[in-house]
Structures are given as structure tokens and as C-alpha cells.
JSON list of C-alpha atoms in Angstrom, two decimals:
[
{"chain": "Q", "resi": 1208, "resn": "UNK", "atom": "CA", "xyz": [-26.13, -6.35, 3.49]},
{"chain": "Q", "resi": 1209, "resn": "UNK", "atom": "CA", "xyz": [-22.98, -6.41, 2.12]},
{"chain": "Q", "resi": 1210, "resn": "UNK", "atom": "CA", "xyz": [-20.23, -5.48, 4.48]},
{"chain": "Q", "resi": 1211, "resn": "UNK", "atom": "CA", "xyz": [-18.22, -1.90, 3.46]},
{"chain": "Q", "resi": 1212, "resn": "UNK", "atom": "CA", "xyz": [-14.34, -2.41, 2.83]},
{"chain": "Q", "resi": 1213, "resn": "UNK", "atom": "CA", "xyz": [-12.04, 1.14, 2.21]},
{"chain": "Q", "resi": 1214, "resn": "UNK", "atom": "CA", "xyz": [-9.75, 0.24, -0.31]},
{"chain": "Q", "resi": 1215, "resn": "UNK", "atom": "CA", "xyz": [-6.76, 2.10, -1.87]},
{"chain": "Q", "resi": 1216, "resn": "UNK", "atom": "CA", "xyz": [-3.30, 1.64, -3.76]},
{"chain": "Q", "resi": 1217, "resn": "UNK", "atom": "CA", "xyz": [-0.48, 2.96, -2.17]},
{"chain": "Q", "resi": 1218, "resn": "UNK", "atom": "CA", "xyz": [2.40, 4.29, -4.81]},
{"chain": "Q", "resi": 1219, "resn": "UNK", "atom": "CA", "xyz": [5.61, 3.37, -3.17]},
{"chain": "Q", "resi": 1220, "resn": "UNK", "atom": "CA", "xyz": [8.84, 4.93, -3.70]},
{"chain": "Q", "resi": 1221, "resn": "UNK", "atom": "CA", "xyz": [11.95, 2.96, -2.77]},
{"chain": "Q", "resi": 1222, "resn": "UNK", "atom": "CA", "xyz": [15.80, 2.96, -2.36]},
{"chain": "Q", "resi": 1223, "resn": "UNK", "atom": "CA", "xyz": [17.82, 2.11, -5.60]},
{"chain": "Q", "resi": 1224, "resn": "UNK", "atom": "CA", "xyz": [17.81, -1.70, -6.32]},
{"chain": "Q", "resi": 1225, "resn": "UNK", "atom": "CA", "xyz": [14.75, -2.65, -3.73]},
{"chain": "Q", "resi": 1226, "resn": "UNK", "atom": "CA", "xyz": [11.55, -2.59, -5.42]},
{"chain": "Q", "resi": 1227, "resn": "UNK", "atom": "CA", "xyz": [11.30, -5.83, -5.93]},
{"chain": "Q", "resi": 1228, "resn": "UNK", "atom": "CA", "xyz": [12.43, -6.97, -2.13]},
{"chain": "Q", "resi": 1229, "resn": "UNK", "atom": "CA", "xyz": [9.91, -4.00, -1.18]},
{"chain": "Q", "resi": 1230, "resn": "UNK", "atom": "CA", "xyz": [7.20, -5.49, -3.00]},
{"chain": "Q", "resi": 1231, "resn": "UNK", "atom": "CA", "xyz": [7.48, -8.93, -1.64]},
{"chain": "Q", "resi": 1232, "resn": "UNK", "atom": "CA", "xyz": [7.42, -8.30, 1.98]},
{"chain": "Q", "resi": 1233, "resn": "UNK", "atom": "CA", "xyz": [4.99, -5.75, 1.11]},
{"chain": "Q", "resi": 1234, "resn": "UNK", "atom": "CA", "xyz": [2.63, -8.80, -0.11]},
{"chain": "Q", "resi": 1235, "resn": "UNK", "atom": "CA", "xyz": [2.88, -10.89, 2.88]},
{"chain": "Q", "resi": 1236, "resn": "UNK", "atom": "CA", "xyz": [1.34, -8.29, 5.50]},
{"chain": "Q", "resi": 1237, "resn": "UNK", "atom": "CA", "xyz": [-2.65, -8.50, 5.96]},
{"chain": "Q", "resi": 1238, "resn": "UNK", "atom": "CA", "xyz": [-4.59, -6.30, 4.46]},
{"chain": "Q", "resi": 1239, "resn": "UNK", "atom": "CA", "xyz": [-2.51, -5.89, 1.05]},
{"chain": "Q", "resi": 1240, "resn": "UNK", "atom": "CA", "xyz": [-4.23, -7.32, -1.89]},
{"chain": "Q", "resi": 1241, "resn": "UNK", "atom": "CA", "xyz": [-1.21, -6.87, -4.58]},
{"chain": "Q", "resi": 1242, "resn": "UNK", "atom": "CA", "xyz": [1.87, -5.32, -4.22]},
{"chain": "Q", "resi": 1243, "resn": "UNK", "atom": "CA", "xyz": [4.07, -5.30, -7.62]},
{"chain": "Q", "resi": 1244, "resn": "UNK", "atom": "CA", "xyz": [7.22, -3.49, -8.58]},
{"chain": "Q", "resi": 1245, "resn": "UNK", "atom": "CA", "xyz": [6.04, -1.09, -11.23]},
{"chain": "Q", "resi": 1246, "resn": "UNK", "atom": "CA", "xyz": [8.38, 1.60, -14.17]},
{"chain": "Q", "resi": 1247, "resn": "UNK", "atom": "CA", "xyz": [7.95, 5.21, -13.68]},
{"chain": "Q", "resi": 1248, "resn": "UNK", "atom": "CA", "xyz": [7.91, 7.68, -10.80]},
{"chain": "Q", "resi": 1249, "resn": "UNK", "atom": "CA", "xyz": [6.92, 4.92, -8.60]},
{"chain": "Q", "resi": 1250, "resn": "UNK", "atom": "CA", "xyz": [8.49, 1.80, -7.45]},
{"chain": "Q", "resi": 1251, "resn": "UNK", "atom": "CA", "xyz": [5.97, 0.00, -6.34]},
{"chain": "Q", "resi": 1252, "resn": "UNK", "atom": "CA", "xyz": [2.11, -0.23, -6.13]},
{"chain": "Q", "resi": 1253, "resn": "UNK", "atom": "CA", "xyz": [0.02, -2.38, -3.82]},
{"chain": "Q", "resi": 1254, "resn": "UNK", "atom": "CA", "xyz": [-4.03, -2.45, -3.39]},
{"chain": "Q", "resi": 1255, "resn": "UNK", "atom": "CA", "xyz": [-4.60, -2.33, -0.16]},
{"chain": "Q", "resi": 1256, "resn": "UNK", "atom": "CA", "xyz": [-8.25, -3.14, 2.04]},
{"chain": "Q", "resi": 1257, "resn": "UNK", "atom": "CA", "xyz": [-9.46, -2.02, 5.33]},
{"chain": "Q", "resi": 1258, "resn": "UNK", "atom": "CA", "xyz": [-12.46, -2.33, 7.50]},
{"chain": "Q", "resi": 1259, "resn": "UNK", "atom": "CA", "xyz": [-12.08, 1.30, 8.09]},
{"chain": "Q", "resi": 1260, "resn": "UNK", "atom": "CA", "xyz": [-10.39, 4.43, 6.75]},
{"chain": "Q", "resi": 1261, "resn": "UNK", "atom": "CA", "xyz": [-8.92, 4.73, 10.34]},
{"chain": "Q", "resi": 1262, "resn": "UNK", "atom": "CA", "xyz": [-7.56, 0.55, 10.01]},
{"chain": "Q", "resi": 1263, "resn": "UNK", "atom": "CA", "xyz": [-6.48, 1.66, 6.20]},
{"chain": "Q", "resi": 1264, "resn": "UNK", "atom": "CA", "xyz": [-4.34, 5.24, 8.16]},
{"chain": "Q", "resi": 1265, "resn": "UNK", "atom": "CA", "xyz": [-2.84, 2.14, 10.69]},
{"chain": "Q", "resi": 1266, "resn": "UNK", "atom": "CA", "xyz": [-1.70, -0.22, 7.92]},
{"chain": "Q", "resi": 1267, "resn": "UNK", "atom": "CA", "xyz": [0.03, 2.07, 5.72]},
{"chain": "Q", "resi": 1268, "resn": "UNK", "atom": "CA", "xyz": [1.51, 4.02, 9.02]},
{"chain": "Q", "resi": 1269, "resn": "UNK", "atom": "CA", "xyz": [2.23, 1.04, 11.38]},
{"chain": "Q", "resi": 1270, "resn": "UNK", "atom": "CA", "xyz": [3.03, -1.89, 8.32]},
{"chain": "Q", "resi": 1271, "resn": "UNK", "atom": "CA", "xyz": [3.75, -0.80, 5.66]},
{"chain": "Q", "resi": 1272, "resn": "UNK", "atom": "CA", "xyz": [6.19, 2.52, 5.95]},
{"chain": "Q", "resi": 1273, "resn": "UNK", "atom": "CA", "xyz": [7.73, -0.10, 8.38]},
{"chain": "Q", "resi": 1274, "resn": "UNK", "atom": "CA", "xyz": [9.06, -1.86, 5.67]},
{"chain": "Q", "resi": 1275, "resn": "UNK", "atom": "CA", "xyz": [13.15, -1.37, 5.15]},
{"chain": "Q", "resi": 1276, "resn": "UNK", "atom": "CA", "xyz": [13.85, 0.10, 1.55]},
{"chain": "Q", "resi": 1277, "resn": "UNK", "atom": "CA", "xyz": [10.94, 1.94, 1.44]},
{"chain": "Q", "resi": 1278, "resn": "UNK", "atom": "CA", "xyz": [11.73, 6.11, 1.48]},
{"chain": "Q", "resi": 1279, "resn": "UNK", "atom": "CA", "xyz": [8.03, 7.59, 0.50]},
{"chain": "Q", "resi": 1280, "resn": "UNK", "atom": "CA", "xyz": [4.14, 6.47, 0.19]},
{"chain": "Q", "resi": 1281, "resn": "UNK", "atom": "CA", "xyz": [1.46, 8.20, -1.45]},
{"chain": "Q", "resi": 1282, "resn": "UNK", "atom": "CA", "xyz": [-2.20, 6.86, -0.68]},
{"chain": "Q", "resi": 1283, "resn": "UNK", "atom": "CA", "xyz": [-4.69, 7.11, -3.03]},
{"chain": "Q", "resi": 1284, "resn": "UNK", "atom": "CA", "xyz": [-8.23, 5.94, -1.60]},
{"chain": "Q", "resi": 1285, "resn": "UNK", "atom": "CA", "xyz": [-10.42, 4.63, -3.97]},
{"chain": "Q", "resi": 1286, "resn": "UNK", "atom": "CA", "xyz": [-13.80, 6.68, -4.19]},
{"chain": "Q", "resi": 1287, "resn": "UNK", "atom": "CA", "xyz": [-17.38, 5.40, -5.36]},
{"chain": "Q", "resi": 1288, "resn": "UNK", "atom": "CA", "xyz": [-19.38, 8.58, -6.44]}
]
């Protein structure tokens, strides 16, 4: 049996000039499967993976929001209907 992983992309929003700095140290944190500076509303958007949606609630809280430059996340969760 194959074992269950939550994934989701987070859309970051960062301070002027940092997407790309936000993105890199975004990449080197467990858990984060890509993390690339993007155009458009959003800076940046990584693909994140968790064992559970409560491990996905701590990355994004605990790791990533920690990250200096970044002012607002938005977590999408990836759904299999």
C-alpha cells in the first residue's frame, strides 16, 4: 500500500526586489518540492508535501512564513476527487 502524502502549492507574495532570494531559501527547507519566482499577482510558488494536513499547517506556519521577505501565503491543497 502506497503511503498517502498531502500536497499543495503555496502562492507567495513578497517584498519588492525578493522573489528570487524568497524562492531560494524557500527551496532548501524539507518538505518543499519547487519553489520558483513566478509574473503576476504572485511572487512566488512552491509545491509543497506533507505526511499530514496537520505537518503541511506546521510547514507553511513554522518554515515557511518564517522566511524574511515574505509578506503573504495563500495555500492551495491539492484535491483527488
Amino acid at each position: 500500500m502506497a503511503l498517502k502524502v498531502v500536497q499543495a502549492y503555496i502562492l507567495i507574495q513578497t517584498d519588492v526586489g525578493r522573489a528570487a532570494t524568497v524562492a531560494a531559501s524557500i527551496s532548501e527547507i524539507e518538505g518543499v518540492a519547487l519553489a520558483e519566482d513566478v509574473t503576476g499577482p504572485y511572487d512566488v510558488i512552491a509545491r509543497v508535501e506533507a505526511s499530514t494536513v496537520d505537518e503541511l499547517g506546521k510547514l507553511v506556519i513554522a518554515k515557511i512564513q518564517d522566511v524574511e521577505g515574505i509578506t503573504r501565503t495563500l495555500t492551495c491543497t491539492v484535491v483527488h476527487v
